[in-house]
Amino acid sequence: MKNPLQAAGRRLLPWIGLLVFSAVPAAAQTTPGATADDGAASFTALTPVKLGLTISPAVQVRVNLINAQGGRGRFVRRPNRDDARAYLAVAAQGKKPKVVAHALKGMARSWSLKGEVGARINDDFIKVVRARLQSGPKRVRVAAFEPARLLLAARPTHKGVLADILAALKAPNSTVRFFAVRSLFNVADFQIPKPRRGRLKGQITAAVLPLLDDPKASVVAATADVLSRVGFDRMPHRAKILAKAKILVNHPKAKVRGTALNLWARVAKKKNRAALINALRRGLADDHGYVRGTAAEALAQLGKPTAIHDLAALLNDDSKSTLKLKKGHKYGPRLVLGTRTGRQVRVVAMQGMASLTKGRRARLRAAHPKELQGRKLNKALQRA
């Protein structure tokens, strides 16, 4: 039987810790040290953002706790309104980039468009997100893309936040460009691979296109990946995308070759796929498993049963058809490139063959038509 005193002590212990942290002066918790959290000798001071809300004592206790944890604390699993406001206050007035970045990620988990979780998005939320998107250390700007996705997913999309992210596509830092192009997939009228009303899809596509020529391979791969997920054969600026994809399939980096093959397959028209099929067949013999798996999956999606012979050559290939990009792993989640039908090349090939035959025996011409088959083969065996 559990001791009621011990159970009560376990419940009161977190609150005692909060009271202890609240006693620590806020200035002592937020003063930056000699070394920056981003690895530099010193970091640029963050400009405080003035908030319209009043910080209650309950919120201040949480603010002090977040500052004392130094950006290494766990996020609240079931945040309430005070938790959401505490993350907002730290993101607006914190001084350490690591702590402010942690608070921005907490905002993405504790604020919502309709108030389903924590607090409902208001003007203070938008003000803080836009301020951190526009300027600050790399760690802070990258973290600001997480709460910004909530505003991109709104209908209609918040024009100010969208303008800030489109401007971030031209940032001098490649990590900022990498996460900026990834965040655009959350725009509702851009992510659907179908024609949409208005000019928003064409506007975003035109802004993203220059990144296909970016000097960083990870940025090119992320851009091609986003365009392949939203692309179709009548998408805006299709001719420019197709021309760049045909060049990128010969890129020295596997992450670019694979995403370029997938992008080409998405935007190619049905009546003109001869060059695409030849490129996919060359991709089946690529040195990297991700490119082979991507080529096999794209070839199967074309729906031509003759591709079964090409896919059969990969049935013994146990290489992984996934690839992890290292860009931004210190500041945000990595982008894992891969195929949808499996994590191994041979699994992708088997799934492709099954989809082409629809679960039935394929009626194809043999690779060597002169060989005996069926009844003729049985008669020849009986004669022997």
PDB file of C-alpha atoms in Angstrom, residues 51-177:
ATOM      1  CA  LEU A  51       4.234  42.807 -25.159  1.00  0.00           C
ATOM      2  CA  GLY A  52       0.690  43.951 -24.505  1.00  0.00           C
ATOM      3  CA  LEU A  53      -0.100  41.318 -21.897  1.00  0.00           C
ATOM      4  CA  THR A  54       0.547  41.596 -18.182  1.00  0.00           C
ATOM      5  CA  ILE A  55       2.875  39.011 -16.639  1.00  0.00           C
ATOM      6  CA  SER A  56       1.101  37.404 -13.700  1.00  0.00           C
ATOM      7  CA  PRO A  57       3.002  35.836 -10.769  1.00  0.00           C
ATOM      8  CA  ALA A  58       2.185  32.329 -12.064  1.00  0.00           C
ATOM      9  CA  VAL A  59       3.629  33.201 -15.468  1.00  0.00           C
ATOM     10  CA  GLN A  60       6.700  34.815 -13.891  1.00  0.00           C
ATOM     11  CA  VAL A  61       7.464  31.612 -11.979  1.00  0.00           C
ATOM     12  CA  ARG A  62       7.480  29.695 -15.251  1.00  0.00           C
ATOM     13  CA  VAL A  63       9.586  32.379 -16.951  1.00  0.00           C
ATOM     14  CA  ASN A  64      12.228  32.103 -14.240  1.00  0.00           C
ATOM     15  CA  LEU A  65      12.235  28.315 -14.539  1.00  0.00           C
ATOM     16  CA  ILE A  66      12.755  28.434 -18.322  1.00  0.00           C
ATOM     17  CA  ASN A  67      15.622  30.907 -17.900  1.00  0.00           C
ATOM     18  CA  ALA A  68      17.238  28.853 -15.149  1.00  0.00           C
ATOM     19  CA  GLN A  69      17.138  25.699 -17.291  1.00  0.00           C
ATOM     20  CA  GLY A  70      19.226  27.500 -19.924  1.00  0.00           C
ATOM     21  CA  GLY A  71      17.304  26.158 -22.924  1.00  0.00           C
ATOM     22  CA  ARG A  72      17.791  22.517 -21.918  1.00  0.00           C
ATOM     23  CA  GLY A  73      14.469  21.856 -20.179  1.00  0.00           C
ATOM     24  CA  ARG A  74      11.706  19.626 -21.452  1.00  0.00           C
ATOM     25  CA  PHE A  75       8.621  21.069 -23.080  1.00  0.00           C
ATOM     26  CA  VAL A  76       5.367  20.929 -21.151  1.00  0.00           C
ATOM     27  CA  ARG A  77       3.359  17.960 -22.427  1.00  0.00           C
ATOM     28  CA  ARG A  78      -0.049  19.479 -21.690  1.00  0.00           C
ATOM     29  CA  PRO A  79       0.507  23.239 -21.686  1.00  0.00           C
ATOM     30  CA  ASN A  80      -2.063  25.628 -20.279  1.00  0.00           C
ATOM     31  CA  ARG A  81      -2.428  29.352 -20.877  1.00  0.00           C
ATOM     32  CA  ASP A  82       0.212  30.299 -18.287  1.00  0.00           C
ATOM     33  CA  ASP A  83       2.747  27.940 -19.891  1.00  0.00           C
ATOM     34  CA  ALA A  84       2.062  29.458 -23.314  1.00  0.00           C
ATOM     35  CA  ARG A  85       2.459  33.002 -22.000  1.00  0.00           C
ATOM     36  CA  ALA A  86       5.698  32.086 -20.256  1.00  0.00           C
ATOM     37  CA  TYR A  87       7.217  30.807 -23.503  1.00  0.00           C
ATOM     38  CA  LEU A  88       6.027  33.982 -25.217  1.00  0.00           C
ATOM     39  CA  ALA A  89       7.578  36.230 -22.559  1.00  0.00           C
ATOM     40  CA  VAL A  90      10.956  34.480 -22.720  1.00  0.00           C
ATOM     41  CA  ALA A  91      10.973  34.558 -26.533  1.00  0.00           C
ATOM     42  CA  ALA A  92      10.180  38.274 -26.452  1.00  0.00           C
ATOM     43  CA  GLN A  93      12.549  39.473 -23.724  1.00  0.00           C
ATOM     44  CA  GLY A  94      15.151  36.743 -23.253  1.00  0.00           C
ATOM     45  CA  LYS A  95      18.824  37.549 -23.837  1.00  0.00           C
ATOM     46  CA  LYS A  96      20.470  34.173 -24.433  1.00  0.00           C
ATOM     47  CA  PRO A  97      19.958  32.829 -27.972  1.00  0.00           C
ATOM     48  CA  LYS A  98      19.704  29.235 -26.754  1.00  0.00           C
ATOM     49  CA  VAL A  99      16.994  30.094 -24.231  1.00  0.00           C
ATOM     50  CA  VAL A 100      15.062  32.250 -26.711  1.00  0.00           C
ATOM     51  CA  ALA A 101      15.228  29.490 -29.337  1.00  0.00           C
ATOM     52  CA  HIS A 102      13.894  26.995 -26.792  1.00  0.00           C
ATOM     53  CA  ALA A 103      11.046  29.375 -25.946  1.00  0.00           C
ATOM     54  CA  LEU A 104      10.140  29.812 -29.627  1.00  0.00           C
ATOM     55  CA  LYS A 105       9.872  26.055 -30.024  1.00  0.00           C
ATOM     56  CA  GLY A 106       7.731  25.986 -26.887  1.00  0.00           C
ATOM     57  CA  MET A 107       5.456  28.593 -28.471  1.00  0.00           C
ATOM     58  CA  ALA A 108       4.909  26.279 -31.425  1.00  0.00           C
ATOM     59  CA  ARG A 109       3.731  23.565 -29.001  1.00  0.00           C
ATOM     60  CA  SER A 110       1.617  25.693 -26.668  1.00  0.00           C
ATOM     61  CA  TRP A 111      -0.213  28.121 -28.971  1.00  0.00           C
ATOM     62  CA  SER A 112      -2.898  27.268 -31.530  1.00  0.00           C
ATOM     63  CA  LEU A 113      -5.086  29.015 -34.071  1.00  0.00           C
ATOM     64  CA  LYS A 114      -8.374  28.196 -32.313  1.00  0.00           C
ATOM     65  CA  GLY A 115      -7.151  27.760 -28.754  1.00  0.00           C
ATOM     66  CA  GLU A 116      -7.275  23.954 -28.731  1.00  0.00           C
ATOM     67  CA  VAL A 117      -3.935  23.817 -26.863  1.00  0.00           C
ATOM     68  CA  GLY A 118      -2.610  26.344 -24.385  1.00  0.00           C
ATOM     69  CA  ALA A 119      -3.455  29.837 -25.631  1.00  0.00           C
ATOM     70  CA  ARG A 120      -5.013  31.206 -28.782  1.00  0.00           C
ATOM     71  CA  ILE A 121      -2.759  33.068 -31.202  1.00  0.00           C
ATOM     72  CA  ASN A 122      -2.978  36.840 -30.773  1.00  0.00           C
ATOM     73  CA  ASP A 123      -1.149  39.998 -31.845  1.00  0.00           C
ATOM     74  CA  ASP A 124       1.658  39.485 -29.309  1.00  0.00           C
ATOM     75  CA  PHE A 125       2.381  36.032 -30.745  1.00  0.00           C
ATOM     76  CA  ILE A 126       2.589  37.411 -34.283  1.00  0.00           C
ATOM     77  CA  LYS A 127       4.758  40.331 -33.159  1.00  0.00           C
ATOM     78  CA  VAL A 128       7.318  38.076 -31.469  1.00  0.00           C
ATOM     79  CA  VAL A 129       7.469  35.586 -34.345  1.00  0.00           C
ATOM     80  CA  ARG A 130       8.013  38.290 -36.949  1.00  0.00           C
ATOM     81  CA  ALA A 131      10.687  40.027 -34.856  1.00  0.00           C
ATOM     82  CA  ARG A 132      12.676  36.792 -34.468  1.00  0.00           C
ATOM     83  CA  LEU A 133      12.271  35.872 -38.136  1.00  0.00           C
ATOM     84  CA  GLN A 134      13.651  39.188 -39.329  1.00  0.00           C
ATOM     85  CA  SER A 135      16.837  39.425 -37.276  1.00  0.00           C
ATOM     86  CA  GLY A 136      18.949  37.757 -34.618  1.00  0.00           C
ATOM     87  CA  PRO A 137      21.456  34.904 -34.337  1.00  0.00           C
ATOM     88  CA  LYS A 138      21.118  31.874 -36.580  1.00  0.00           C
ATOM     89  CA  ARG A 139      19.808  29.673 -33.777  1.00  0.00           C
ATOM     90  CA  VAL A 140      16.969  32.088 -33.013  1.00  0.00           C
ATOM     91  CA  ARG A 141      15.944  32.671 -36.634  1.00  0.00           C
ATOM     92  CA  VAL A 142      15.827  28.946 -37.346  1.00  0.00           C
ATOM     93  CA  ALA A 143      13.715  28.282 -34.240  1.00  0.00           C
ATOM     94  CA  ALA A 144      11.279  31.037 -35.258  1.00  0.00           C
ATOM     95  CA  PHE A 145      10.205  29.011 -38.291  1.00  0.00           C
ATOM     96  CA  GLU A 146       8.422  26.502 -36.018  1.00  0.00           C
ATOM     97  CA  PRO A 147       5.786  28.902 -34.584  1.00  0.00           C
ATOM     98  CA  ALA A 148       5.651  30.671 -37.964  1.00  0.00           C
ATOM     99  CA  ARG A 149       4.234  27.483 -39.512  1.00  0.00           C
ATOM    100  CA  LEU A 150       1.045  27.964 -37.512  1.00  0.00           C
ATOM    101  CA  LEU A 151       0.514  31.316 -39.231  1.00  0.00           C
ATOM    102  CA  LEU A 152       1.387  29.898 -42.640  1.00  0.00           C
ATOM    103  CA  ALA A 153      -1.218  27.156 -42.228  1.00  0.00           C
ATOM    104  CA  ALA A 154      -3.971  29.654 -41.388  1.00  0.00           C
ATOM    105  CA  ARG A 155      -6.599  30.546 -43.949  1.00  0.00           C
ATOM    106  CA  PRO A 156      -5.865  33.067 -45.293  1.00  0.00           C
ATOM    107  CA  THR A 157      -2.096  32.858 -44.845  1.00  0.00           C
ATOM    108  CA  HIS A 158      -0.670  35.697 -42.780  1.00  0.00           C
ATOM    109  CA  LYS A 159       0.855  38.003 -45.390  1.00  0.00           C
ATOM    110  CA  GLY A 160       3.420  39.588 -43.076  1.00  0.00           C
ATOM    111  CA  VAL A 161       4.892  36.271 -41.910  1.00  0.00           C
ATOM    112  CA  LEU A 162       4.911  34.958 -45.479  1.00  0.00           C
ATOM    113  CA  ALA A 163       6.807  38.058 -46.621  1.00  0.00           C
ATOM    114  CA  ASP A 164       9.383  37.543 -43.840  1.00  0.00           C
ATOM    115  CA  ILE A 165       9.965  33.924 -44.845  1.00  0.00           C
ATOM    116  CA  LEU A 166      10.260  34.799 -48.544  1.00  0.00           C
ATOM    117  CA  ALA A 167      12.871  37.373 -47.551  1.00  0.00           C
ATOM    118  CA  ALA A 168      14.694  34.692 -45.520  1.00  0.00           C
ATOM    119  CA  LEU A 169      15.156  32.693 -48.739  1.00  0.00           C
ATOM    120  CA  LYS A 170      17.816  35.275 -49.636  1.00  0.00           C
ATOM    121  CA  ALA A 171      19.571  35.190 -46.264  1.00  0.00           C
ATOM    122  CA  PRO A 172      23.380  34.928 -46.401  1.00  0.00           C
ATOM    123  CA  ASN A 173      23.334  31.930 -44.039  1.00  0.00           C
ATOM    124  CA  SER A 174      22.574  28.612 -45.741  1.00  0.00           C
ATOM    125  CA  THR A 175      20.935  27.095 -42.627  1.00  0.00           C
ATOM    126  CA  VAL A 176      18.362  29.908 -42.577  1.00  0.00           C
ATOM    127  CA  ARG A 177      17.640  29.376 -46.277  1.00  0.00           C
TER     128      ARG A 177
END
